[in-house]
Each structure stands twice: as structure tokens, then as C-alpha cells.
Amino acid sequence: MTSILILNGPNLNLLGTRQPEVYGHVTLTDIAEMCRAHAAAHDLEILFEQSNHEGQLIDHIHAARGRDLGIVLNAGAYTHTSVALRDAISSVELPVVEVHLSNIHAREPFRHLSHIAPVALGQIAGFGAKGYLLAIDALLDHTRGAE
Ligand code: DHK
């Protein structure tokens, strides 16, 4: 069975209680379950990870090389700061779909810049947890369309 990595960055472990007016009431465990249910119909395995540490996120991206079809990445605040994450994505040469629960372009100006976007297939932002499912579909369309 093929697999994809769904990787979540800092503070996303607090979803459900963290600023629900911005991020909703859904927990990261809920999102993992939604993703697994969605993927089952596509004969796809989901590897779901979260870390608050930049280096650990980079290790997860490296581990995906040669193992996974691609990556769905919500890098949290590292989206706006991390050249190291961007370089990791460029290094593994895997398709990456960037996801954000909130519409980062409608928020503070410092959230408008994404270091991930230039090396991603595309970005999905503002659709809450549903964005993860849209990202899985986009990744599958891309990879299976390319076969
Ligand atoms: C999550 C975060 O933790 C923020 O730092 C980003 C993103 C937005 C989200 O909407 O999922 O700015």
C-alpha cells in the first residue's frame, strides 16, 4: 500500500483548545481520524506526525524520501520563518501540499509570507480541518495523474 506523510508543526498539538475562534474546535486526533477515513477509500496509508521542534520536522521530511508518495505539511509558525524546512523539502524532491486551517492571507502581515509555498505544489488555507482532505486529494491527483 502506498503512504503519505501528514506533518504538523508547533502548537498544533493544542488544537481544540487553542484559540478556537481562529483554529476551530477540532483536535489533531480528530484530524488524523478524518484523514485516515478519507484515505482508506483510496487504498492509502496515512503517517500522521506532529512536532514542536524544527529539527524533528526536518527529520520527518527526510524519512519520507523513498517511503511516501508525498507530504501534506502544516508547518505552523515555521511556515513564516524556516528556510531550513524549505531546504528540506527541496532536498527530498517529494511533492508537498501546504495546508493551513486559517486563511493566513487574511491575518497579520507576518503570516502572509510562506517559505514553503515556493517549493510546494500548492497551498490550501482557510478551510479548517477540511483543508487536510483537500490536500490529500490534490496530492493523489498529482501523483496518480503523473503515473
Ligand atoms: C497554524 C499556525 O500555528 C500559525 O502559526 C500559522 C497555521 C497558521 C494554520 O492556520 O493552520 O500562521
PDB file of N, CA and C in Angstrom, residues 91-139:
ATOM      1  N   SER A  91      15.273  19.290  -0.843  1.00  0.00           N
ATOM      2  CA  SER A  91      16.256  18.198  -0.838  1.00  0.00           C
ATOM      3  C   SER A  91      15.622  16.841  -1.122  1.00  0.00           C
ATOM      4  N   VAL A  92      14.421  16.596  -0.609  1.00  0.00           N
ATOM      5  CA  VAL A  92      13.843  15.246  -0.761  1.00  0.00           C
ATOM      6  C   VAL A  92      13.101  15.081  -2.080  1.00  0.00           C
ATOM      7  N   GLU A  93      12.841  16.182  -2.761  1.00  0.00           N
ATOM      8  CA  GLU A  93      12.196  16.120  -4.080  1.00  0.00           C
ATOM      9  C   GLU A  93      10.909  15.312  -4.062  1.00  0.00           C
ATOM     10  N   LEU A  94      10.093  15.539  -3.034  1.00  0.00           N
ATOM     11  CA  LEU A  94       8.769  14.916  -2.967  1.00  0.00           C
ATOM     12  C   LEU A  94       7.719  16.010  -3.131  1.00  0.00           C
ATOM     13  N   PRO A  95       6.566  15.694  -3.744  1.00  0.00           N
ATOM     14  CA  PRO A  95       5.504  16.700  -3.808  1.00  0.00           C
ATOM     15  C   PRO A  95       4.957  17.009  -2.418  1.00  0.00           C
ATOM     16  N   VAL A  96       4.808  18.297  -2.159  1.00  0.00           N
ATOM     17  CA  VAL A  96       4.312  18.751  -0.855  1.00  0.00           C
ATOM     18  C   VAL A  96       3.113  19.673  -1.077  1.00  0.00           C
ATOM     19  N   VAL A  97       2.041  19.427  -0.345  1.00  0.00           N
ATOM     20  CA  VAL A  97       0.909  20.352  -0.342  1.00  0.00           C
ATOM     21  C   VAL A  97       0.899  21.056   1.014  1.00  0.00           C
ATOM     22  N   GLU A  98       0.955  22.363   0.970  1.00  0.00           N
ATOM     23  CA  GLU A  98       0.962  23.182   2.188  1.00  0.00           C
ATOM     24  C   GLU A  98      -0.484  23.415   2.635  1.00  0.00           C
ATOM     25  N   VAL A  99      -0.730  23.225   3.914  1.00  0.00           N
ATOM     26  CA  VAL A  99      -2.088  23.396   4.467  1.00  0.00           C
ATOM     27  C   VAL A  99      -2.057  24.341   5.661  1.00  0.00           C
ATOM     28  N   HIS A 100      -3.083  25.167   5.758  1.00  0.00           N
ATOM     29  CA  HIS A 100      -3.318  25.946   6.968  1.00  0.00           C
ATOM     30  C   HIS A 100      -4.800  25.911   7.279  1.00  0.00           C
ATOM     31  N   LEU A 101      -5.106  25.778   8.552  1.00  0.00           N
ATOM     32  CA  LEU A 101      -6.520  25.784   8.955  1.00  0.00           C
ATOM     33  C   LEU A 101      -7.131  27.160   8.699  1.00  0.00           C
ATOM     34  N   SER A 102      -6.380  28.179   9.071  1.00  0.00           N
ATOM     35  CA  SER A 102      -6.874  29.547   8.926  1.00  0.00           C
ATOM     36  C   SER A 102      -6.414  30.130   7.590  1.00  0.00           C
ATOM     37  N   ASN A 103      -7.057  31.201   7.177  1.00  0.00           N
ATOM     38  CA  ASN A 103      -6.621  31.896   5.958  1.00  0.00           C
ATOM     39  C   ASN A 103      -5.497  32.856   6.334  1.00  0.00           C
ATOM     40  N   ILE A 104      -4.270  32.382   6.166  1.00  0.00           N
ATOM     41  CA  ILE A 104      -3.109  33.173   6.619  1.00  0.00           C
ATOM     42  C   ILE A 104      -3.022  34.523   5.906  1.00  0.00           C
ATOM     43  N   HIS A 105      -3.629  34.623   4.731  1.00  0.00           N
ATOM     44  CA  HIS A 105      -3.550  35.878   3.963  1.00  0.00           C
ATOM     45  C   HIS A 105      -4.530  36.935   4.470  1.00  0.00           C
ATOM     46  N   ALA A 106      -5.461  36.507   5.287  1.00  0.00           N
ATOM     47  CA  ALA A 106      -6.428  37.446   5.861  1.00  0.00           C
ATOM     48  C   ALA A 106      -6.053  37.811   7.298  1.00  0.00           C
ATOM     49  N   ARG A 107      -4.861  37.357   7.744  1.00  0.00           N
ATOM     50  CA  ARG A 107      -4.433  37.605   9.125  1.00  0.00           C
ATOM     51  C   ARG A 107      -3.286  38.620   9.153  1.00  0.00           C
ATOM     52  N   GLU A 108      -2.504  38.600  10.214  1.00  0.00           N
ATOM     53  CA  GLU A 108      -1.429  39.587  10.367  1.00  0.00           C
ATOM     54  C   GLU A 108      -0.459  39.499   9.187  1.00  0.00           C
ATOM     55  N   PRO A 109       0.124  40.638   8.798  1.00  0.00           N
ATOM     56  CA  PRO A 109       1.042  40.647   7.657  1.00  0.00           C
ATOM     57  C   PRO A 109       2.189  39.639   7.771  1.00  0.00           C
ATOM     58  N   PHE A 110       2.702  39.378   8.996  1.00  0.00           N
ATOM     59  CA  PHE A 110       3.827  38.441   9.106  1.00  0.00           C
ATOM     60  C   PHE A 110       3.432  37.015   8.722  1.00  0.00           C
ATOM     61  N   ARG A 111       2.123  36.740   8.677  1.00  0.00           N
ATOM     62  CA  ARG A 111       1.676  35.398   8.262  1.00  0.00           C
ATOM     63  C   ARG A 111       1.477  35.298   6.756  1.00  0.00           C
ATOM     64  N   HIS A 112       1.607  36.400   6.048  1.00  0.00           N
ATOM     65  CA  HIS A 112       1.367  36.375   4.598  1.00  0.00           C
ATOM     66  C   HIS A 112       2.519  35.732   3.843  1.00  0.00           C
ATOM     67  N   LEU A 113       3.721  35.787   4.433  1.00  0.00           N
ATOM     68  CA  LEU A 113       4.884  35.174   3.789  1.00  0.00           C
ATOM     69  C   LEU A 113       4.959  33.696   4.161  1.00  0.00           C
ATOM     70  N   SER A 114       5.069  32.852   3.142  1.00  0.00           N
ATOM     71  CA  SER A 114       5.327  31.432   3.381  1.00  0.00           C
ATOM     72  C   SER A 114       6.638  31.056   2.696  1.00  0.00           C
ATOM     73  N   HIS A 115       7.575  30.487   3.489  1.00  0.00           N
ATOM     74  CA  HIS A 115       8.809  29.963   2.902  1.00  0.00           C
ATOM     75  C   HIS A 115       8.561  28.612   2.228  1.00  0.00           C
ATOM     76  N   ILE A 116       7.411  28.023   2.539  1.00  0.00           N
ATOM     77  CA  ILE A 116       7.087  26.695   1.992  1.00  0.00           C
ATOM     78  C   ILE A 116       6.480  26.822   0.595  1.00  0.00           C
ATOM     79  N   ALA A 117       5.655  27.846   0.397  1.00  0.00           N
ATOM     80  CA  ALA A 117       4.880  27.962  -0.846  1.00  0.00           C
ATOM     81  C   ALA A 117       5.715  27.852  -2.127  1.00  0.00           C
ATOM     82  N   PRO A 118       6.897  28.488  -2.215  1.00  0.00           N
ATOM     83  CA  PRO A 118       7.645  28.404  -3.474  1.00  0.00           C
ATOM     84  C   PRO A 118       8.136  27.000  -3.827  1.00  0.00           C
ATOM     85  N   VAL A 119       8.210  26.109  -2.831  1.00  0.00           N
ATOM     86  CA  VAL A 119       8.679  24.748  -3.120  1.00  0.00           C
ATOM     87  C   VAL A 119       7.546  23.717  -2.961  1.00  0.00           C
ATOM     88  N   ALA A 120       6.323  24.205  -2.808  1.00  0.00           N
ATOM     89  CA  ALA A 120       5.164  23.314  -2.668  1.00  0.00           C
ATOM     90  C   ALA A 120       4.424  23.211  -4.004  1.00  0.00           C
ATOM     91  N   LEU A 121       3.641  22.145  -4.122  1.00  0.00           N
ATOM     92  CA  LEU A 121       2.750  22.031  -5.288  1.00  0.00           C
ATOM     93  C   LEU A 121       1.737  23.154  -5.251  1.00  0.00           C
ATOM     94  N   GLY A 122       1.237  23.419  -4.066  1.00  0.00           N
ATOM     95  CA  GLY A 122       0.245  24.472  -3.882  1.00  0.00           C
ATOM     96  C   GLY A 122      -0.087  24.624  -2.422  1.00  0.00           C
ATOM     97  N   GLN A 123      -0.958  25.572  -2.145  1.00  0.00           N
ATOM     98  CA  GLN A 123      -1.295  25.909  -0.759  1.00  0.00           C
ATOM     99  C   GLN A 123      -2.817  25.897  -0.582  1.00  0.00           C
ATOM    100  N   ILE A 124      -3.275  25.311   0.525  1.00  0.00           N
ATOM    101  CA  ILE A 124      -4.699  25.324   0.868  1.00  0.00           C
ATOM    102  C   ILE A 124      -4.820  25.987   2.228  1.00  0.00           C
ATOM    103  N   ALA A 125      -5.557  27.079   2.297  1.00  0.00           N
ATOM    104  CA  ALA A 125      -5.633  27.834   3.552  1.00  0.00           C
ATOM    105  C   ALA A 125      -7.040  28.371   3.751  1.00  0.00           C
ATOM    106  N   GLY A 126      -7.541  28.241   4.977  1.00  0.00           N
ATOM    107  CA  GLY A 126      -8.798  28.901   5.307  1.00  0.00           C
ATOM    108  C   GLY A 126     -10.008  27.991   5.362  1.00  0.00           C
ATOM    109  N   PHE A 127      -9.816  26.700   5.134  1.00  0.00           N
ATOM    110  CA  PHE A 127     -10.961  25.779   5.110  1.00  0.00           C
ATOM    111  C   PHE A 127     -11.002  24.863   6.328  1.00  0.00           C
ATOM    112  N   GLY A 128     -10.278  25.223   7.383  1.00  0.00           N
ATOM    113  CA  GLY A 128     -10.282  24.414   8.597  1.00  0.00           C
ATOM    114  C   GLY A 128      -9.743  23.013   8.324  1.00  0.00           C
ATOM    115  N   ALA A 129     -10.256  22.053   9.103  1.00  0.00           N
ATOM    116  CA  ALA A 129      -9.757  20.680   9.006  1.00  0.00           C
ATOM    117  C   ALA A 129      -9.992  20.085   7.616  1.00  0.00           C
ATOM    118  N   LYS A 130     -11.049  20.545   6.952  1.00  0.00           N
ATOM    119  CA  LYS A 130     -11.343  20.055   5.584  1.00  0.00           C
ATOM    120  C   LYS A 130     -10.151  20.257   4.648  1.00  0.00           C
ATOM    121  N   GLY A 131      -9.318  21.257   4.941  1.00  0.00           N
ATOM    122  CA  GLY A 131      -8.152  21.532   4.107  1.00  0.00           C
ATOM    123  C   GLY A 131      -7.209  20.343   3.998  1.00  0.00           C
ATOM    124  N   TYR A 132      -7.128  19.544   5.075  1.00  0.00           N
ATOM    125  CA  TYR A 132      -6.257  18.364   5.038  1.00  0.00           C
ATOM    126  C   TYR A 132      -6.782  17.351   4.013  1.00  0.00           C
ATOM    127  N   LEU A 133      -8.097  17.217   3.942  1.00  0.00           N
ATOM    128  CA  LEU A 133      -8.687  16.252   2.995  1.00  0.00           C
ATOM    129  C   LEU A 133      -8.499  16.752   1.567  1.00  0.00           C
ATOM    130  N   LEU A 134      -8.677  18.062   1.380  1.00  0.00           N
ATOM    131  CA  LEU A 134      -8.446  18.649   0.056  1.00  0.00           C
ATOM    132  C   LEU A 134      -6.994  18.447  -0.366  1.00  0.00           C
ATOM    133  N   ALA A 135      -6.096  18.560   0.605  1.00  0.00           N
ATOM    134  CA  ALA A 135      -4.667  18.399   0.310  1.00  0.00           C
ATOM    135  C   ALA A 135      -4.350  16.953  -0.086  1.00  0.00           C
ATOM    136  N   ILE A 136      -4.959  16.002   0.597  1.00  0.00           N
ATOM    137  CA  ILE A 136      -4.751  14.586   0.229  1.00  0.00           C
ATOM    138  C   ILE A 136      -5.218  14.370  -1.208  1.00  0.00           C
ATOM    139  N   ASP A 137      -6.394  14.905  -1.539  1.00  0.00           N
ATOM    140  CA  ASP A 137      -6.924  14.744  -2.910  1.00  0.00           C
ATOM    141  C   ASP A 137      -5.991  15.390  -3.929  1.00  0.00           C
ATOM    142  N   ALA A 138      -5.479  16.574  -3.606  1.00  0.00           N
ATOM    143  CA  ALA A 138      -4.587  17.277  -4.538  1.00  0.00           C
ATOM    144  C   ALA A 138      -3.303  16.475  -4.760  1.00  0.00           C
ATOM    145  N   LEU A 139      -2.790  15.905  -3.679  1.00  0.00           N
ATOM    146  CA  LEU A 139      -1.572  15.098  -3.784  1.00  0.00           C
ATOM    147  C   LEU A 139      -1.820  13.842  -4.620  1.00  0.00           C
TER     148      LEU A 139
END
